[in-house]
Short mmCIF file of C-alpha atoms and ligand atoms in Angstrom, two decimals:
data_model
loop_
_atom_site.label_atom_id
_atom_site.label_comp_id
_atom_site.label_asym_id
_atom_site.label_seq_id
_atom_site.Cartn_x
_atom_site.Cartn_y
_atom_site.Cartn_z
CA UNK A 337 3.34 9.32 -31.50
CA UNK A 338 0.12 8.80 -33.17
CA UNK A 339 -1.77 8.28 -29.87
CA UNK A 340 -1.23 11.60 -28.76
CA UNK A 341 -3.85 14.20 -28.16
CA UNK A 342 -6.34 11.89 -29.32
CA UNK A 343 -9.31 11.77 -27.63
CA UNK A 344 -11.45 7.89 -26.96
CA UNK A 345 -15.00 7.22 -26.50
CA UNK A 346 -15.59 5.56 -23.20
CA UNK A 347 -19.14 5.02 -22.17
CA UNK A 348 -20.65 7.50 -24.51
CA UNK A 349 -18.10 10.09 -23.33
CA UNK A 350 -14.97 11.84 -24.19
CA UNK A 351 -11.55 11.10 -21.87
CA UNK A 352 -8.57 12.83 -23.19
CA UNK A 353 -5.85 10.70 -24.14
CA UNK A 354 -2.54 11.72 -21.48
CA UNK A 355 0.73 9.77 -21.66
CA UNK A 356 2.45 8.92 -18.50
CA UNK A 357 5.40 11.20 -17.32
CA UNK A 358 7.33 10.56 -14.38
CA UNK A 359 8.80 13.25 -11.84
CA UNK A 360 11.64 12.06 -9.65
CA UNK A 361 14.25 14.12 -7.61
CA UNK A 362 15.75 15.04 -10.96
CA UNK A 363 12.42 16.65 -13.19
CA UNK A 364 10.90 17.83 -10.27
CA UNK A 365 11.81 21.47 -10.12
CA UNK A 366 10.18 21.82 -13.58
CA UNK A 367 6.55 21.06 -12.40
CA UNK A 368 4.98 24.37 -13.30
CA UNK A 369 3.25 24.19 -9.98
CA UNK A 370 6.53 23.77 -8.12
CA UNK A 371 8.48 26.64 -9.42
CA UNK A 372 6.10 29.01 -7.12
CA UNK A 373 6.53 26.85 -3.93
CA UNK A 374 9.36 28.60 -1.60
CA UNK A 375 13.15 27.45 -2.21
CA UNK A 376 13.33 25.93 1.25
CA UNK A 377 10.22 23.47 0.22
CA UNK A 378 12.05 22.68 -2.94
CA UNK A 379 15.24 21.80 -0.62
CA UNK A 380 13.45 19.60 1.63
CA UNK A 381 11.92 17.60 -1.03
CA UNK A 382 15.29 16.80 -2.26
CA UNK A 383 16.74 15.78 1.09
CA UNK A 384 14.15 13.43 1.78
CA UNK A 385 13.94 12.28 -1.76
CA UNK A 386 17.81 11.34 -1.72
CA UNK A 387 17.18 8.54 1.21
CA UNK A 388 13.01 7.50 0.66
CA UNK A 389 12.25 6.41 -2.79
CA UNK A 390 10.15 9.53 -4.37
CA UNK A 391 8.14 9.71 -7.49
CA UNK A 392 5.26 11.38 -9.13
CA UNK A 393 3.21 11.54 -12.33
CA UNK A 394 1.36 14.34 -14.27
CA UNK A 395 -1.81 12.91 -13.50
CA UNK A 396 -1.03 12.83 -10.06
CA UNK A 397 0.12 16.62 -10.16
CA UNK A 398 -2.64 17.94 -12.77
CA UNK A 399 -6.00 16.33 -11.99
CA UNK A 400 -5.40 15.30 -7.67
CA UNK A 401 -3.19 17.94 -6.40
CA UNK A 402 -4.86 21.25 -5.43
CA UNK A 403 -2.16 23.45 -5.73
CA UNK A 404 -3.97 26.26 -4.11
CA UNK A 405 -3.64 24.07 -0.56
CA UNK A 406 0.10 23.58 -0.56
CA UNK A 407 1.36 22.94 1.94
CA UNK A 408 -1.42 20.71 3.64
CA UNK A 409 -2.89 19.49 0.30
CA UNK A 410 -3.65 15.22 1.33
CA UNK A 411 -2.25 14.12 -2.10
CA UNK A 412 0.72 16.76 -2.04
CA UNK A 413 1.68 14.85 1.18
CA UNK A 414 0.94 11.56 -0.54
CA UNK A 415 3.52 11.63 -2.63
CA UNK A 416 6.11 14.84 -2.37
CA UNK A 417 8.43 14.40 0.21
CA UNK A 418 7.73 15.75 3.87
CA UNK A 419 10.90 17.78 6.04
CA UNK A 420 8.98 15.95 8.92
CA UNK A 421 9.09 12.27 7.73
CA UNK A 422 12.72 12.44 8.59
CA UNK A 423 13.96 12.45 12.40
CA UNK A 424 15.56 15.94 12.58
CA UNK A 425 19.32 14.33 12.76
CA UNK A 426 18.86 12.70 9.46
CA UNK A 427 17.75 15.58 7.96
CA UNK A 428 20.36 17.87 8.84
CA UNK A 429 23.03 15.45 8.01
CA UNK A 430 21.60 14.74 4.70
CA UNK A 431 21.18 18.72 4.10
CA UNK A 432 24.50 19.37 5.13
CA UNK A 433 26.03 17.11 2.22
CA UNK A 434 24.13 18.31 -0.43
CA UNK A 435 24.61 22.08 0.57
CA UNK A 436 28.38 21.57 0.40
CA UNK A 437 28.40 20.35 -2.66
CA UNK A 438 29.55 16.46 -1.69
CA UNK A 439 30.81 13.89 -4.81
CA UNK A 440 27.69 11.76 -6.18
CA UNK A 441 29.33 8.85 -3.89
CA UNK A 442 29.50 10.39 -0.66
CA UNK A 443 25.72 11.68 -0.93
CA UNK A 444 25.03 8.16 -1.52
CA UNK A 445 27.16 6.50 0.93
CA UNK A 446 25.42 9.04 3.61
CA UNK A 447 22.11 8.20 2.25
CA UNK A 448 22.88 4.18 2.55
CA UNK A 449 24.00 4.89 5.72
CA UNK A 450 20.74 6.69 6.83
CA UNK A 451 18.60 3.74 5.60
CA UNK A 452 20.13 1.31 7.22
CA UNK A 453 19.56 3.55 10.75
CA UNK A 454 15.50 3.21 9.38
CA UNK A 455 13.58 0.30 9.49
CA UNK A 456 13.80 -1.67 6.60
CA UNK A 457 12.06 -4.36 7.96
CA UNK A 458 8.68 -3.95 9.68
CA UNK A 459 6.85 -6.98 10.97
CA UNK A 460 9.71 -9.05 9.92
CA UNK A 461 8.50 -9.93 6.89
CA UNK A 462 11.45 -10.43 4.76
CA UNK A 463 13.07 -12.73 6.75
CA UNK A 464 10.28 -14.19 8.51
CA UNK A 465 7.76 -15.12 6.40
CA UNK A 466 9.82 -16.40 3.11
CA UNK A 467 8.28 -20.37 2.14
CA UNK A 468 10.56 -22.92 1.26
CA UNK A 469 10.40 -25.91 -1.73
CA UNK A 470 12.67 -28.88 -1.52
CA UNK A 471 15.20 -27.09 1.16
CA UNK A 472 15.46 -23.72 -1.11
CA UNK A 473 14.19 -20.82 0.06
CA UNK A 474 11.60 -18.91 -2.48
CA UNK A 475 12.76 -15.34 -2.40
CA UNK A 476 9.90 -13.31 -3.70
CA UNK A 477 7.33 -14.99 -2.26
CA UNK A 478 6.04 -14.96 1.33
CA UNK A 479 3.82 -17.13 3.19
CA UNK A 480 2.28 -16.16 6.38
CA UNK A 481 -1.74 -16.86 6.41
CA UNK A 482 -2.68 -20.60 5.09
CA UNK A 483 -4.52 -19.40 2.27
CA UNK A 484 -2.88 -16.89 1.21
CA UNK A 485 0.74 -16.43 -0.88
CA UNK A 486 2.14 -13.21 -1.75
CA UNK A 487 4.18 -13.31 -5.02
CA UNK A 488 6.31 -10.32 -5.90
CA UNK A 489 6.86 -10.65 -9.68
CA UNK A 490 10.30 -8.51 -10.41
CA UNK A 491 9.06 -6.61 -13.05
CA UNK A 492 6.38 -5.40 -10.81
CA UNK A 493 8.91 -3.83 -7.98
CA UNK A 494 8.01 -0.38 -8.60
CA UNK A 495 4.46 1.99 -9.07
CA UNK A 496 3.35 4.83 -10.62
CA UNK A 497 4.06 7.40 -7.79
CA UNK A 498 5.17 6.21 -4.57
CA UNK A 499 3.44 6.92 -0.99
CA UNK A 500 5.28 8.66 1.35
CA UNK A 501 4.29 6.37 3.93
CA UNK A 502 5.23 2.85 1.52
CA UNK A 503 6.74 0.60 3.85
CA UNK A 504 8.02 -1.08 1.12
CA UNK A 505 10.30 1.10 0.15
CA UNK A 506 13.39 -0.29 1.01
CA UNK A 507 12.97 -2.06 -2.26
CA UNK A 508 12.57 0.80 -4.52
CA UNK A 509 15.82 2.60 -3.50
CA UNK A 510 18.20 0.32 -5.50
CA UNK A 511 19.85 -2.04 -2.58
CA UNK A 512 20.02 -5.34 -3.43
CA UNK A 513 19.85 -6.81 0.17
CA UNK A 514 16.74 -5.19 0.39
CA UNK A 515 15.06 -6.46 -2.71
CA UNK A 516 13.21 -9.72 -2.94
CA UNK A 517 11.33 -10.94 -6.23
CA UNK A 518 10.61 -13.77 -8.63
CA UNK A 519 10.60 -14.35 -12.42
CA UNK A 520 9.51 -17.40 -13.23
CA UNK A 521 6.42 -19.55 -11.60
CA UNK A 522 7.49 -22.90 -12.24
CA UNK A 523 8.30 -22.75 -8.75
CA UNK A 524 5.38 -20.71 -7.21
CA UNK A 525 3.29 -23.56 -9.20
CA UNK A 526 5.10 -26.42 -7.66
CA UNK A 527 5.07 -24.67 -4.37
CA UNK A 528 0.87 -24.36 -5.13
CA UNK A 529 0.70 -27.65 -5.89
CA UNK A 530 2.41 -29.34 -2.56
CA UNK A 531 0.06 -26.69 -0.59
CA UNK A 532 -3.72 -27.63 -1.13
CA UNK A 533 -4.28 -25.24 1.34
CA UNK A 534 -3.92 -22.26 -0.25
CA UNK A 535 -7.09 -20.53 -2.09
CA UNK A 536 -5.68 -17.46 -3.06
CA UNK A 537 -2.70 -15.68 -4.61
CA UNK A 538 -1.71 -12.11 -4.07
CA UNK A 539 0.06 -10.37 -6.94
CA UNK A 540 2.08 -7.42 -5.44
CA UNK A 541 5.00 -5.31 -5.23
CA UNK A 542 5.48 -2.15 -5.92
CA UNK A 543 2.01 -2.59 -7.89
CA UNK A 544 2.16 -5.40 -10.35
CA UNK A 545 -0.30 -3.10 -12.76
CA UNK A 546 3.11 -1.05 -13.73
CA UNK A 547 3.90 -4.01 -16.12
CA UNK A 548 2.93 -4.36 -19.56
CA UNK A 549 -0.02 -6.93 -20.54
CA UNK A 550 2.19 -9.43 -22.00
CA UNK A 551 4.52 -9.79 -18.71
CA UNK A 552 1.73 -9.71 -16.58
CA UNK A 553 0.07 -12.69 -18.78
CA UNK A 554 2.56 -14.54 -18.62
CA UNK A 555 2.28 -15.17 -14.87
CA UNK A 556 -1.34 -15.22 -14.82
CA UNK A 557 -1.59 -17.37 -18.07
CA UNK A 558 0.67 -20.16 -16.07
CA UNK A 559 -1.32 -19.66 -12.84
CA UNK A 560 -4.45 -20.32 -14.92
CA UNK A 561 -2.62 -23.43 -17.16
CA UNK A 562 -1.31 -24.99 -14.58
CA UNK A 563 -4.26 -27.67 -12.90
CA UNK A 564 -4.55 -26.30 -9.44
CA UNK A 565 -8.36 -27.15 -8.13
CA UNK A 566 -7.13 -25.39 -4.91
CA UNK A 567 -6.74 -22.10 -6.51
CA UNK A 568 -9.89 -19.82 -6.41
CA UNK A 569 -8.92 -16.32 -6.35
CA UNK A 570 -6.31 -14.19 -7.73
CA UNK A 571 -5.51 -10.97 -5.97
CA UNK A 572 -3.69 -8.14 -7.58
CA UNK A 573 -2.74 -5.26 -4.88
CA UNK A 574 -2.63 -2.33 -6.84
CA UNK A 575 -2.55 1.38 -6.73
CA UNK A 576 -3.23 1.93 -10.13
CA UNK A 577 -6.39 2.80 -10.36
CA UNK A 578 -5.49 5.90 -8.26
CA UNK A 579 -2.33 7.05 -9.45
CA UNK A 580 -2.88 6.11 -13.40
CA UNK A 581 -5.85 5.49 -14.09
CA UNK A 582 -4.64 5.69 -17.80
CA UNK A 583 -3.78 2.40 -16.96
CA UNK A 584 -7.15 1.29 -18.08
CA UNK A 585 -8.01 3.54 -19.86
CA UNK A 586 -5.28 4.94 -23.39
CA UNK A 587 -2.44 3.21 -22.28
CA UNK A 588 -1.59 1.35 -25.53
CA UNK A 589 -1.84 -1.99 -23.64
CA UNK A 590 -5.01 -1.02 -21.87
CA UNK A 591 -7.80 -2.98 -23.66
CA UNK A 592 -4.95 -6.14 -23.76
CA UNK A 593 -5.29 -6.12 -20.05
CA UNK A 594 -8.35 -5.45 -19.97
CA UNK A 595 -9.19 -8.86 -21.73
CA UNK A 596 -6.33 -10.33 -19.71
CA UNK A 597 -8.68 -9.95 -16.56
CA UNK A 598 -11.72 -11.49 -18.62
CA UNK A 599 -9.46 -14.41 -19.52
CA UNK A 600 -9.58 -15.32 -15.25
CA UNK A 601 -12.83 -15.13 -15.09
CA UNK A 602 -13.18 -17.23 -17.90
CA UNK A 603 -10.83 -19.47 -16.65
CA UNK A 604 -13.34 -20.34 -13.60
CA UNK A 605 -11.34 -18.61 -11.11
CA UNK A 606 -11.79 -15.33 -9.88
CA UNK A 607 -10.26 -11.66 -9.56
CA UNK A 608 -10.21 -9.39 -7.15
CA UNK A 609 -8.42 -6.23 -6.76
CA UNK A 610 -6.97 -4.84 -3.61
CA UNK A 611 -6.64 -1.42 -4.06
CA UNK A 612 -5.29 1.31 -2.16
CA UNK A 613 -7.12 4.42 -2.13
CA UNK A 614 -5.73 7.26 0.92
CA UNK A 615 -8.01 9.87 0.12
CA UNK A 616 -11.99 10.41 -1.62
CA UNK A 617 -10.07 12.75 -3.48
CA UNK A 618 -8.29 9.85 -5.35
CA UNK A 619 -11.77 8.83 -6.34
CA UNK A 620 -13.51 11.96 -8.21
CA UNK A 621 -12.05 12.38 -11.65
CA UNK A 622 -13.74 11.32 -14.28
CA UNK A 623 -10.72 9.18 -15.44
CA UNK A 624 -10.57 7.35 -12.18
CA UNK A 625 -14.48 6.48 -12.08
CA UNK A 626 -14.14 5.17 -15.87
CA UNK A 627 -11.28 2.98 -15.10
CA UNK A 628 -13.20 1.39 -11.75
CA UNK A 629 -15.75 0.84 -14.56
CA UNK A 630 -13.87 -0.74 -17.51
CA UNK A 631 -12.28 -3.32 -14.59
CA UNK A 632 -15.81 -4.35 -13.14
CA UNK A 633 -17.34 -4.34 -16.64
CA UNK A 634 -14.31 -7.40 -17.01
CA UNK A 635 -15.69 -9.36 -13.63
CA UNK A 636 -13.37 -8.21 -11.47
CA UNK A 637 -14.59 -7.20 -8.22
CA UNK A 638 -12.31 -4.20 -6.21
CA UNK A 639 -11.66 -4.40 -2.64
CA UNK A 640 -10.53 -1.09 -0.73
CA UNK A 641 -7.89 -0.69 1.99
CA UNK A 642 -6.01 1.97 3.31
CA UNK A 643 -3.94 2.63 6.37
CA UNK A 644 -5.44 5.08 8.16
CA UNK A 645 -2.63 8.72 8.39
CA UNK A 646 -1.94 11.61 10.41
CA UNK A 647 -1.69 14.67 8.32
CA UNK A 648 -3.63 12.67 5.04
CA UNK A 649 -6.77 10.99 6.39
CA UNK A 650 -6.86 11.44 10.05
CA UNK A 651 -10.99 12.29 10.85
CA UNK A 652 -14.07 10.05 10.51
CA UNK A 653 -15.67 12.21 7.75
CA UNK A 654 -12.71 11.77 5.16
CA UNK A 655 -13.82 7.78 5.51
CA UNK A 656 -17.23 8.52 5.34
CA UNK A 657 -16.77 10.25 2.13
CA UNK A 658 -14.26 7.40 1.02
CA UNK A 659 -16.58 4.76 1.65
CA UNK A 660 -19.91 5.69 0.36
CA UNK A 661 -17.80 6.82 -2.72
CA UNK A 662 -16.17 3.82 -3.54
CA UNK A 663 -19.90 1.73 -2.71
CA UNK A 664 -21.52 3.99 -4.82
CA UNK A 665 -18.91 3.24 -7.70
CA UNK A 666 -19.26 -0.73 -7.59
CA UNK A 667 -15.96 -1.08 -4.61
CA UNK A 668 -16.30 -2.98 -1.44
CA UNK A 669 -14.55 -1.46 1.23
CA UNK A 670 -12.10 -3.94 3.25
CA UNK A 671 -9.38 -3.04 5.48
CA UNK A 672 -8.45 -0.01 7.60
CA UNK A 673 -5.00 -0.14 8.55
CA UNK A 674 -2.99 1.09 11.24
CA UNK A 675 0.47 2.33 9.54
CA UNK A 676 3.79 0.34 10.19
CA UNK A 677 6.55 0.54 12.19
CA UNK A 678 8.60 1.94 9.72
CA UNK A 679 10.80 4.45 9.42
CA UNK A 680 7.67 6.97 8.95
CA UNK A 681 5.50 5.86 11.30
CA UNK A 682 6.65 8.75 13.89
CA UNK A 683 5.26 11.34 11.35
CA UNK A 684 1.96 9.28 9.87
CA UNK A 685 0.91 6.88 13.39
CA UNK A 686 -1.91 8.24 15.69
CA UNK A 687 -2.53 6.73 18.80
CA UNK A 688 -4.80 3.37 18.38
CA UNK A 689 -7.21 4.37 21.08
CA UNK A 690 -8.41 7.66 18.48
CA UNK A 691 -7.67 4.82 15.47
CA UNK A 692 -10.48 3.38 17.30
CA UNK A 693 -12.69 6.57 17.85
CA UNK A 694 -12.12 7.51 14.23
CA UNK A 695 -13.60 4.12 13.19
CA UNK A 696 -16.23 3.48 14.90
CA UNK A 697 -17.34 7.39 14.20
CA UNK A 698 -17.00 6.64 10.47
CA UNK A 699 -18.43 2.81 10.64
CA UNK A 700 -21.56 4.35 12.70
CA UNK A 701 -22.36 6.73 9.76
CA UNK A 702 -22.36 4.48 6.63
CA UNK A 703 -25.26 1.49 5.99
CA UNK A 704 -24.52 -2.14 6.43
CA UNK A 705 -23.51 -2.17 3.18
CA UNK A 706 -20.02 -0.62 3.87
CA UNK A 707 -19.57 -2.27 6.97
CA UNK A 708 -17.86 -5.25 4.48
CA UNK A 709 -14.69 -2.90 6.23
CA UNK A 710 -12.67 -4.63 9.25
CA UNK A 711 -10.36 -2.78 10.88
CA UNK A 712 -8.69 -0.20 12.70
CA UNK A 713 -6.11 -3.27 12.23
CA UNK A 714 -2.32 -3.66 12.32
CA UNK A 715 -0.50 -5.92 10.01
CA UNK A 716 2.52 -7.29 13.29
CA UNK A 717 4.42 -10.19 13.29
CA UNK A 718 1.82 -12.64 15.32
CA UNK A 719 -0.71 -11.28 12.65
CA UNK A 720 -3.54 -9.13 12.14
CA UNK A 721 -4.76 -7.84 15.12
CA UNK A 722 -8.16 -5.48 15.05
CA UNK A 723 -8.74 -2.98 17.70
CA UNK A 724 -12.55 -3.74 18.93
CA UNK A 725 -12.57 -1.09 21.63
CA UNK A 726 -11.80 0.15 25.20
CA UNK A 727 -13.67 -0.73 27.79
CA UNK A 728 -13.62 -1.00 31.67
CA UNK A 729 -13.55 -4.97 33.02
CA UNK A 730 -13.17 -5.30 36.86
CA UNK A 731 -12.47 -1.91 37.27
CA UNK A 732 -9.43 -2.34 34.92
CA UNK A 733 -8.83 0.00 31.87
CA UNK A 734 -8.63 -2.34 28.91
CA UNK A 735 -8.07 -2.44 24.82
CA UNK A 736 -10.47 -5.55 23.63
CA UNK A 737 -8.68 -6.89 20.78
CA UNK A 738 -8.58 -9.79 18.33
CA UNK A 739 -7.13 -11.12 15.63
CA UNK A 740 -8.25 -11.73 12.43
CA UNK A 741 -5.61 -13.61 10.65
CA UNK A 742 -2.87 -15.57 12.81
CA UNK A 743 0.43 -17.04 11.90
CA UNK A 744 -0.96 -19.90 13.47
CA UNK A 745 -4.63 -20.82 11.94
CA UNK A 746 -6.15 -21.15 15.08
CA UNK A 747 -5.73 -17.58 16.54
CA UNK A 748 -8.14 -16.31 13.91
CA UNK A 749 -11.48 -14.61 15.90
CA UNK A 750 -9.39 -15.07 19.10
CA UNK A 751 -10.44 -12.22 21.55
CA UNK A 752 -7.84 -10.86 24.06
CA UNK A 753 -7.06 -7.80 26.31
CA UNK A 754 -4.38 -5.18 26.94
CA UNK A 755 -3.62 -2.48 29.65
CA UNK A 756 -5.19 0.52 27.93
CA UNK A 757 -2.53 2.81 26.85
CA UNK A 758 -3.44 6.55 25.56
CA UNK A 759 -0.41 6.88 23.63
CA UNK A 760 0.62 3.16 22.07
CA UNK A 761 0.24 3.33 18.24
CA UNK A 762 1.57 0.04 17.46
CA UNK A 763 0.99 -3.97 19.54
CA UNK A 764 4.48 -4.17 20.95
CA UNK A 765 4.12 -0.75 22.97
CA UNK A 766 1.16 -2.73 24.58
CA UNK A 767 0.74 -5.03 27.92
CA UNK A 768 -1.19 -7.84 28.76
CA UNK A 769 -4.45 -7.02 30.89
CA UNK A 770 -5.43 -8.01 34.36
CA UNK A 771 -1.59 -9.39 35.37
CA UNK A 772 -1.26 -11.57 32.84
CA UNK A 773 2.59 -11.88 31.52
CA UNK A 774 2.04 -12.57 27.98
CA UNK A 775 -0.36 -12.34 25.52
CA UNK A 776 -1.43 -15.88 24.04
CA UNK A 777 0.36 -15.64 20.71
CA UNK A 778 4.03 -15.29 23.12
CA UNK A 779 3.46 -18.57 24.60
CA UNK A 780 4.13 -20.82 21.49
C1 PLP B 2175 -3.15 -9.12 4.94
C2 PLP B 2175 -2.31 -10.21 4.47
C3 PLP B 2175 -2.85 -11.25 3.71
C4 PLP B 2175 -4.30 -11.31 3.31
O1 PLP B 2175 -5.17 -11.36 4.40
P1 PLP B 2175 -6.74 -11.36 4.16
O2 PLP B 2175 -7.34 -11.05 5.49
O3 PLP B 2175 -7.10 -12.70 3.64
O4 PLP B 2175 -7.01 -10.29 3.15
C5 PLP B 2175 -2.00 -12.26 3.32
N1 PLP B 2175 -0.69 -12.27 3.66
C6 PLP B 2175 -0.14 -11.29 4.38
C7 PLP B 2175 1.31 -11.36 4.74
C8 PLP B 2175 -0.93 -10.21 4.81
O5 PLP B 2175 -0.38 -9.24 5.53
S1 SF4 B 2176 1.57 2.23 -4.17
FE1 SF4 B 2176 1.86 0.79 -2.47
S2 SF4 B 2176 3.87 -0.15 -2.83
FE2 SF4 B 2176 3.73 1.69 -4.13
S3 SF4 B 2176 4.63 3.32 -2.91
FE3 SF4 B 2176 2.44 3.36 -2.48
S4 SF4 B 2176 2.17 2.06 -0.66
FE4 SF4 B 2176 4.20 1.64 -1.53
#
């Protein structure tokens, strides 16, 4: 390949030109920098990589790993399979089938088996939240908030490593009940069209920056053709930027994206990246900071958001660090998120009430202009609801809560109150305050 080993000029400075390569459960073991991890490690990453989805990238072991901090390294955990994301039963079961050797099929049937036993649907958002045109249902696109649409283009179901805590992943592990995606936009346009409402559109998957220029074009180039007055922003929720960076960078395709972002702008509408960063760590190389660059340099603007993880990111100063990072590089922090009831949530969830502590410790030492972050919030079926604090109200104990986006419209900015709880980590484990029997989103 003639691109190989040749270096580019980027701002006046050298970046080295590295083509992707992926590590799944079946390359793994010949990452230099696993062969010296103990055999038992090794083992465990293959249990838990036969029933969660599990991949990595060179970049992602070379430049954010620090090998020297195995096993407590954030980004290690980020993306190589944890003993403890499994409930112990799973594991052993899943152990014991590999260790004796079981057919390709019964492995699998045992692993299908275990996923179903997970939760494969937090929030209930594939059945719950799927729009429908003309009596058909438009798998691949949900539509919970009034101005917002997610659209799940199908070549954009996967990403360049994948999170141990994804609660998507249901989709990456090759059932088809659990997939949902589109192809075409005729109908996403038509659906746009009978919905004046919406403003913006949310690209996503998987992370819709894993496609080539040309497929992603072709969504955006309809989205942009098609006479919509109502549409003003298009989202793309990406992870890109911190797992390949490349991306935007030597990727053959790179500058043909890049131009495909100036081409929105230049349409009249405007782009804006959601992307997920766990860890400051994601932000330091020198092939990360470029990247955030190039995509500003196009008029794209980059939003922030993260859930917020035992083990990865769990004290104030990590989001300190995070925060005045990404400001200083040109990002605008945005959402701090409370991790899913999924099937890892047991080994990534901390209580809300020290969610809480670890915000407010991290929002009181940044300026005003990273306070554009809301959160510690939690993405459950009524909607968004952001913890505000704990506080004592007629001698009663309570979480002050509200919500910032509603199913309904009109819950947005609603305040309301639950019995304070020391160990809840997600809404349903919580009670209405002061007697009440429900909270005001039950009542409809
Ligand atoms: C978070 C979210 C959005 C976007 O909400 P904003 O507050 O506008 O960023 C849209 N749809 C769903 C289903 C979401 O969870
Ligand atoms: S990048 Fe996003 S969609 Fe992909 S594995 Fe991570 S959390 Fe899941």
């Amino acid at each position: 390949m003639q691109f190989l080993n040749q270096s580019f000029k980027i701002f006046g400075s050298t970046i080295q030109n590295l083509r992707y390569r992926a590590y799944t459960l079946s390359n793994f073991r010949q990452i230099p920098q696993i062969q010296s991890l103990p055999e038992e490690q090794k083992f465990a990453i293959e249990v838990v990589g036969h029933i969660l989805p599990f991949k990595t990238n060179n970049y992602v072991v070379d430049e954010l790993i620090d090998w020297e901090d195995i096993p407590n390294d954030p980004i290690f955990l980020l993306t190589f399979p944890q003993r403890n994301i499994l409930y112990p039963h799973h594991f052993e079961e899943m152990a014991k089938v590999l260790k004796n050797g079981s057919s390709e099929e019964r492995i699998n049937e045992i692993a299908n088996k275990i996923r179903r036993e997970l939760n494969t649907d937090p929030a209930g958002q594939i059945k719950h939240n799927i729009p429908s045109l003309e009596g058909e249902e438009l798998i691949g696109m949900q539509h919970k908030y009034k101005e917002t649409v997610l659209f799940f283009p199908s070549e954009g179901q996967t990403c360049h490593a994948y999170c141990t805590f994804c609660f998507r992943w249901p989709q990456f592990v090759g059932i088809d009940e659990f997939k949902f995606a589109m192809r075409e936009t005729k109908r996403l346009i038509r659906y746009l069209h009978k919905h004046p409402e919406i403003t913006d559109i949310l690209i996503t998957g998987g992370d819709p920056l894993v496609m080539k220029a040309k497929t992603l074009a072709k969504y955006i180039r309809a989205l942009l053709e098609a006479d919509l007055p109502n549409l003003q922003t298009i989202r793309m929720g990406t992870k890109s930027l911190s797992y390949w960076p490349y991306r935007f960078l030597t990727d053959p395709d790179a500058g043909e994206l890049l131009n495909l972002f100036r081409e929105v702008q230049r349409a009249g509408k405007y782009l804006a990246f959601m992307a997920h960063f766990n860890h400051p760590r994601e932000l330091e190389t020198k092939a990360v900071q470029d990247a955030i660059m190039r995509v500003r340099e196009t008029g794209a603007q980059i939003r922030t958001q993260s859930p917020l993880l035992a083990h990865i990111n769990d004290r104030s100063e990590i989001w300190v660090k995070m925060w005045k990072e990404q400001v200083r590089l040109g990002c605008i922090p945005y959402y701090m998120f409370i991790p899913r009831d999924t099937s890892a949530q047991h080994y990534f969830s901390i209580p809300l009430v020290q969610a809480w502590q670890i915000f407010r410790k991290a929002y009181q030492n940044i300026s005003g202009i990273s306070r554009t972050v809301r959160g510690p919030s939690m993405s459950a079926k009524p909607g968004k609801v952001q913890i505000l604090g704990v506080n004592e109200i007629n001698g009663e104990k309570v979480f002050v809560l509200r919500m910032l986006q509603g199913r309904n419209p009109d819950w947005a900015l609603r305040p309301f109150f639950a019995k304070y709880n020391e160990k809840a980590i997600w809404l349903d484990e919580l009670e209405p305050a002061f007697g009440a029997k429900k909270f005001f989103f039950e009542e409809e």
